[in-house]
């Protein structure tokens, strides 16, 4: 029988919602924005998401109270945003220097970093089944990104491949960003409706210089597509923030990373991409892992 605390139940619900939203977004990137440089997509989508989020959030809940940031809270906010942007840019650097089959699996090992750091620095306790669930979900996400060759090839290339090393650095950046996000939303008491605009605007500004160097023509013609993607991202950021506000970073990060499974299964079914059976096994592992986390 499941014995979920209210916070864990809410956290799992919002984390799963965020995973499906982010997975749909990743699938949309592959199908509709494959010709655009990554930084350009981030700037346009996050910028438009900010423009959509602010009026809707204000209309529904009024103007949120902005807390007085102390130095520590301000540093954590900047660190969480900057590390998320750095994780994305490091992932792009990894892709530019290596095959996707090597880079993608390693870049999705974020929970492997989050779990020990959270236990070490935040005295978080996880039962054996929860730890097993996190490991199983991480294995599922890893398998979902596997694209042929030896299953352990990406990790075996860690010593010799700069691309894999950058992918691992990307995962580490996202892990520390997730932990900082948890502190910002839980301990520093920054409201979700304040955090989401800060994250959207902050990442867009940090990536903007790189995007301007590769800005393509014809963006206006695809503006409706960017608006739809921005709406999905605004919802995904909201549900992600709520998840980190009510549950541990290890659980939040693990379940939200199911986005990779959602994206690749959609890619296999809708786009006819290869290795669909492997993706379905990955999805089954991910579902089993979430079940263990909930026990």
mmCIF file of C-alpha atoms in Angstrom, residues 25-229:
data_model
loop_
_atom_site.group_PDB
_atom_site.id
_atom_site.type_symbol
_atom_site.label_atom_id
_atom_site.label_comp_id
_atom_site.label_asym_id
_atom_site.label_seq_id
_atom_site.Cartn_x
_atom_site.Cartn_y
_atom_site.Cartn_z
ATOM 1 C CA UNK A 25 8.474 20.465 -25.611
ATOM 2 C CA UNK A 26 11.589 18.436 -26.431
ATOM 3 C CA UNK A 27 9.614 16.482 -29.018
ATOM 4 C CA UNK A 28 8.380 19.768 -30.501
ATOM 5 C CA UNK A 29 11.942 21.053 -30.701
ATOM 6 C CA UNK A 30 12.940 17.971 -32.683
ATOM 7 C CA UNK A 31 9.963 18.172 -35.032
ATOM 8 C CA UNK A 32 9.483 21.905 -35.580
ATOM 9 C CA UNK A 33 12.700 23.725 -34.625
ATOM 10 C CA UNK A 34 15.459 21.356 -35.717
ATOM 11 C CA UNK A 35 16.884 23.946 -38.128
ATOM 12 C CA UNK A 36 17.268 26.634 -35.465
ATOM 13 C CA UNK A 37 20.392 27.020 -33.307
ATOM 14 C CA UNK A 38 19.726 26.013 -29.696
ATOM 15 C CA UNK A 39 20.526 29.424 -28.154
ATOM 16 C CA UNK A 40 18.099 31.156 -30.542
ATOM 17 C CA UNK A 41 15.299 28.784 -29.552
ATOM 18 C CA UNK A 42 16.003 29.318 -25.852
ATOM 19 C CA UNK A 43 15.959 33.118 -26.141
ATOM 20 C CA UNK A 44 12.782 33.235 -28.220
ATOM 21 C CA UNK A 45 10.855 30.597 -26.295
ATOM 22 C CA UNK A 46 11.866 31.773 -22.811
ATOM 23 C CA UNK A 47 11.347 35.431 -23.731
ATOM 24 C CA UNK A 48 7.879 34.756 -25.141
ATOM 25 C CA UNK A 49 7.064 32.470 -22.190
ATOM 26 C CA UNK A 50 7.897 35.346 -19.847
ATOM 27 C CA UNK A 51 5.582 37.658 -21.809
ATOM 28 C CA UNK A 52 2.786 35.078 -21.559
ATOM 29 C CA UNK A 53 3.390 34.137 -17.931
ATOM 30 C CA UNK A 54 3.406 37.579 -16.337
ATOM 31 C CA UNK A 55 -0.070 38.804 -17.421
ATOM 32 C CA UNK A 56 -1.740 35.416 -16.874
ATOM 33 C CA UNK A 57 -0.146 34.960 -13.453
ATOM 34 C CA UNK A 58 -1.107 38.492 -12.428
ATOM 35 C CA UNK A 59 -4.678 38.100 -13.686
ATOM 36 C CA UNK A 60 -5.157 34.857 -11.750
ATOM 37 C CA UNK A 61 -3.335 35.615 -8.516
ATOM 38 C CA UNK A 62 -2.648 39.344 -8.504
ATOM 39 C CA UNK A 63 0.771 40.902 -8.184
ATOM 40 C CA UNK A 64 2.888 38.583 -6.007
ATOM 41 C CA UNK A 65 4.694 39.874 -2.960
ATOM 42 C CA UNK A 66 8.375 40.108 -3.800
ATOM 43 C CA UNK A 67 10.414 39.183 -0.719
ATOM 44 C CA UNK A 68 13.355 41.252 0.413
ATOM 45 C CA UNK A 69 16.333 39.254 -0.800
ATOM 46 C CA UNK A 70 19.225 38.878 1.580
ATOM 47 C CA UNK A 71 22.701 38.441 0.176
ATOM 48 C CA UNK A 72 22.589 34.661 0.572
ATOM 49 C CA UNK A 73 19.201 34.322 -1.132
ATOM 50 C CA UNK A 74 20.269 36.608 -3.976
ATOM 51 C CA UNK A 75 23.436 34.566 -4.527
ATOM 52 C CA UNK A 76 21.406 31.348 -4.613
ATOM 53 C CA UNK A 77 18.933 32.799 -7.128
ATOM 54 C CA UNK A 78 21.739 33.933 -9.419
ATOM 55 C CA UNK A 79 23.584 30.626 -8.981
ATOM 56 C CA UNK A 80 20.522 28.515 -9.818
ATOM 57 C CA UNK A 81 19.797 30.507 -12.975
ATOM 58 C CA UNK A 82 23.423 30.803 -14.088
ATOM 59 C CA UNK A 83 24.136 27.102 -13.551
ATOM 60 C CA UNK A 84 21.038 26.112 -15.535
ATOM 61 C CA UNK A 85 22.219 28.310 -18.407
ATOM 62 C CA UNK A 86 25.763 26.934 -18.073
ATOM 63 C CA UNK A 87 24.420 23.379 -18.098
ATOM 64 C CA UNK A 88 22.632 24.066 -21.368
ATOM 65 C CA UNK A 89 25.648 25.724 -22.984
ATOM 66 C CA UNK A 90 27.952 22.936 -21.793
ATOM 67 C CA UNK A 91 25.561 20.392 -23.292
ATOM 68 C CA UNK A 92 25.733 22.248 -26.627
ATOM 69 C CA UNK A 93 29.534 22.179 -26.386
ATOM 70 C CA UNK A 94 29.408 18.435 -25.765
ATOM 71 C CA UNK A 95 27.166 17.892 -28.790
ATOM 72 C CA UNK A 96 29.490 19.911 -31.000
ATOM 73 C CA UNK A 97 32.405 17.643 -30.121
ATOM 74 C CA UNK A 98 30.849 14.194 -30.020
ATOM 75 C CA UNK A 99 28.117 11.891 -31.249
ATOM 76 C CA UNK A 100 24.670 12.212 -29.737
ATOM 77 C CA UNK A 101 24.859 8.516 -28.825
ATOM 78 C CA UNK A 102 27.754 9.310 -26.493
ATOM 79 C CA UNK A 103 26.621 12.653 -25.131
ATOM 80 C CA UNK A 104 22.890 12.293 -24.518
ATOM 81 C CA UNK A 105 22.910 9.382 -22.020
ATOM 82 C CA UNK A 106 25.562 10.954 -19.800
ATOM 83 C CA UNK A 107 23.877 14.376 -19.823
ATOM 84 C CA UNK A 108 20.747 12.835 -18.267
ATOM 85 C CA UNK A 109 22.489 11.442 -15.172
ATOM 86 C CA UNK A 110 21.543 14.549 -13.144
ATOM 87 C CA UNK A 111 19.920 12.614 -10.241
ATOM 88 C CA UNK A 112 23.152 10.677 -9.695
ATOM 89 C CA UNK A 113 24.689 13.977 -8.540
ATOM 90 C CA UNK A 114 21.623 15.377 -6.771
ATOM 91 C CA UNK A 115 20.991 12.434 -4.432
ATOM 92 C CA UNK A 116 24.381 12.265 -2.633
ATOM 93 C CA UNK A 117 24.669 16.065 -2.489
ATOM 94 C CA UNK A 118 21.225 16.394 -0.928
ATOM 95 C CA UNK A 119 21.946 13.679 1.625
ATOM 96 C CA UNK A 120 25.349 15.192 2.435
ATOM 97 C CA UNK A 121 24.435 18.871 2.708
ATOM 98 C CA UNK A 122 20.725 18.857 3.583
ATOM 99 C CA UNK A 123 20.438 15.795 5.862
ATOM 100 C CA UNK A 124 17.720 14.448 3.579
ATOM 101 C CA UNK A 125 16.706 10.857 4.317
ATOM 102 C CA UNK A 126 15.615 8.374 1.669
ATOM 103 C CA UNK A 127 14.479 4.827 2.324
ATOM 104 C CA UNK A 128 15.991 1.902 0.390
ATOM 105 C CA UNK A 129 13.003 1.708 -1.964
ATOM 106 C CA UNK A 130 13.212 5.425 -2.782
ATOM 107 C CA UNK A 131 16.929 5.159 -3.490
ATOM 108 C CA UNK A 132 16.260 2.114 -5.672
ATOM 109 C CA UNK A 133 13.507 4.049 -7.459
ATOM 110 C CA UNK A 134 15.833 6.952 -8.197
ATOM 111 C CA UNK A 135 18.441 4.532 -9.572
ATOM 112 C CA UNK A 136 15.851 2.724 -11.729
ATOM 113 C CA UNK A 137 14.428 5.972 -13.132
ATOM 114 C CA UNK A 138 17.940 7.228 -13.896
ATOM 115 C CA UNK A 139 18.686 3.947 -15.686
ATOM 116 C CA UNK A 140 15.486 4.352 -17.689
ATOM 117 C CA UNK A 141 16.372 7.896 -18.694
ATOM 118 C CA UNK A 142 19.885 6.758 -19.634
ATOM 119 C CA UNK A 143 18.476 3.917 -21.739
ATOM 120 C CA UNK A 144 15.981 6.252 -23.415
ATOM 121 C CA UNK A 145 18.887 8.299 -24.718
ATOM 122 C CA UNK A 146 20.921 5.266 -25.812
ATOM 123 C CA UNK A 147 21.461 5.186 -29.581
ATOM 124 C CA UNK A 148 23.449 2.051 -30.328
ATOM 125 C CA UNK A 149 26.837 0.556 -29.532
ATOM 126 C CA UNK A 150 27.716 -0.850 -26.136
ATOM 127 C CA UNK A 151 25.283 0.168 -23.400
ATOM 128 C CA UNK A 152 28.165 1.393 -21.234
ATOM 129 C CA UNK A 153 30.092 2.976 -24.113
ATOM 130 C CA UNK A 154 29.276 6.569 -23.063
ATOM 131 C CA UNK A 155 30.684 5.961 -19.587
ATOM 132 C CA UNK A 156 33.650 3.983 -20.902
ATOM 133 C CA UNK A 157 34.550 7.005 -23.021
ATOM 134 C CA UNK A 158 34.580 9.294 -19.991
ATOM 135 C CA UNK A 159 38.359 9.262 -19.637
ATOM 136 C CA UNK A 160 39.205 9.721 -23.313
ATOM 137 C CA UNK A 161 36.293 11.737 -24.729
ATOM 138 C CA UNK A 162 36.127 15.483 -24.123
ATOM 139 C CA UNK A 163 32.542 15.447 -25.379
ATOM 140 C CA UNK A 164 31.470 12.952 -22.715
ATOM 141 C CA UNK A 165 33.333 14.957 -20.085
ATOM 142 C CA UNK A 166 31.409 18.073 -21.115
ATOM 143 C CA UNK A 167 28.164 16.075 -20.955
ATOM 144 C CA UNK A 168 29.014 14.979 -17.417
ATOM 145 C CA UNK A 169 29.832 18.593 -16.518
ATOM 146 C CA UNK A 170 26.448 19.609 -17.926
ATOM 147 C CA UNK A 171 24.686 17.078 -15.692
ATOM 148 C CA UNK A 172 26.641 18.343 -12.682
ATOM 149 C CA UNK A 173 25.675 21.960 -13.453
ATOM 150 C CA UNK A 174 22.004 21.043 -13.658
ATOM 151 C CA UNK A 175 22.290 19.064 -10.410
ATOM 152 C CA UNK A 176 23.724 21.971 -8.419
ATOM 153 C CA UNK A 177 21.175 24.283 -10.050
ATOM 154 C CA UNK A 178 18.384 21.958 -8.900
ATOM 155 C CA UNK A 179 19.697 21.983 -5.336
ATOM 156 C CA UNK A 180 19.963 25.773 -5.348
ATOM 157 C CA UNK A 181 16.418 25.954 -6.723
ATOM 158 C CA UNK A 182 15.168 23.783 -3.869
ATOM 159 C CA UNK A 183 16.787 26.101 -1.293
ATOM 160 C CA UNK A 184 15.428 29.218 -3.025
ATOM 161 C CA UNK A 185 11.862 27.905 -3.124
ATOM 162 C CA UNK A 186 11.739 26.100 0.233
ATOM 163 C CA UNK A 187 14.209 27.683 2.635
ATOM 164 C CA UNK A 188 14.493 31.226 1.265
ATOM 165 C CA UNK A 189 10.737 31.372 0.738
ATOM 166 C CA UNK A 190 10.814 32.881 -2.743
ATOM 167 C CA UNK A 191 7.271 32.507 -4.166
ATOM 168 C CA UNK A 192 6.842 30.335 -7.239
ATOM 169 C CA UNK A 193 5.251 33.254 -9.131
ATOM 170 C CA UNK A 194 8.373 35.325 -8.476
ATOM 171 C CA UNK A 195 10.846 32.539 -9.263
ATOM 172 C CA UNK A 196 9.388 31.536 -12.638
ATOM 173 C CA UNK A 197 9.803 35.004 -14.263
ATOM 174 C CA UNK A 198 13.294 35.289 -12.765
ATOM 175 C CA UNK A 199 14.293 31.941 -14.263
ATOM 176 C CA UNK A 200 12.751 32.586 -17.683
ATOM 177 C CA UNK A 201 14.173 36.086 -18.008
ATOM 178 C CA UNK A 202 17.522 35.247 -16.448
ATOM 179 C CA UNK A 203 18.316 32.330 -18.741
ATOM 180 C CA UNK A 204 17.174 34.262 -21.822
ATOM 181 C CA UNK A 205 19.457 37.179 -20.929
ATOM 182 C CA UNK A 206 22.449 34.951 -20.216
ATOM 183 C CA UNK A 207 22.092 33.060 -23.509
ATOM 184 C CA UNK A 208 21.224 36.159 -25.590
ATOM 185 C CA UNK A 209 24.831 37.082 -26.576
ATOM 186 C CA UNK A 210 25.392 33.594 -27.991
ATOM 187 C CA UNK A 211 22.021 33.645 -29.773
ATOM 188 C CA UNK A 212 22.753 36.981 -31.457
ATOM 189 C CA UNK A 213 25.902 35.505 -33.008
ATOM 190 C CA UNK A 214 23.809 32.845 -34.775
ATOM 191 C CA UNK A 215 20.527 34.704 -35.352
ATOM 192 C CA UNK A 216 18.799 33.329 -38.490
ATOM 193 C CA UNK A 217 16.453 35.023 -40.927
ATOM 194 C CA UNK A 218 12.788 34.107 -41.285
ATOM 195 C CA UNK A 219 12.021 33.885 -37.574
ATOM 196 C CA UNK A 220 8.806 35.921 -37.972
ATOM 197 C CA UNK A 221 7.243 33.234 -40.174
ATOM 198 C CA UNK A 222 7.569 30.692 -37.358
ATOM 199 C CA UNK A 223 6.337 33.022 -34.608
ATOM 200 C CA UNK A 224 3.055 31.074 -34.064
ATOM 201 C CA UNK A 225 5.082 27.906 -33.446
ATOM 202 C CA UNK A 226 7.318 29.746 -30.996
ATOM 203 C CA UNK A 227 4.245 31.081 -29.165
ATOM 204 C CA UNK A 228 2.836 27.570 -28.731
ATOM 205 C CA UNK A 229 6.204 26.323 -27.486
#
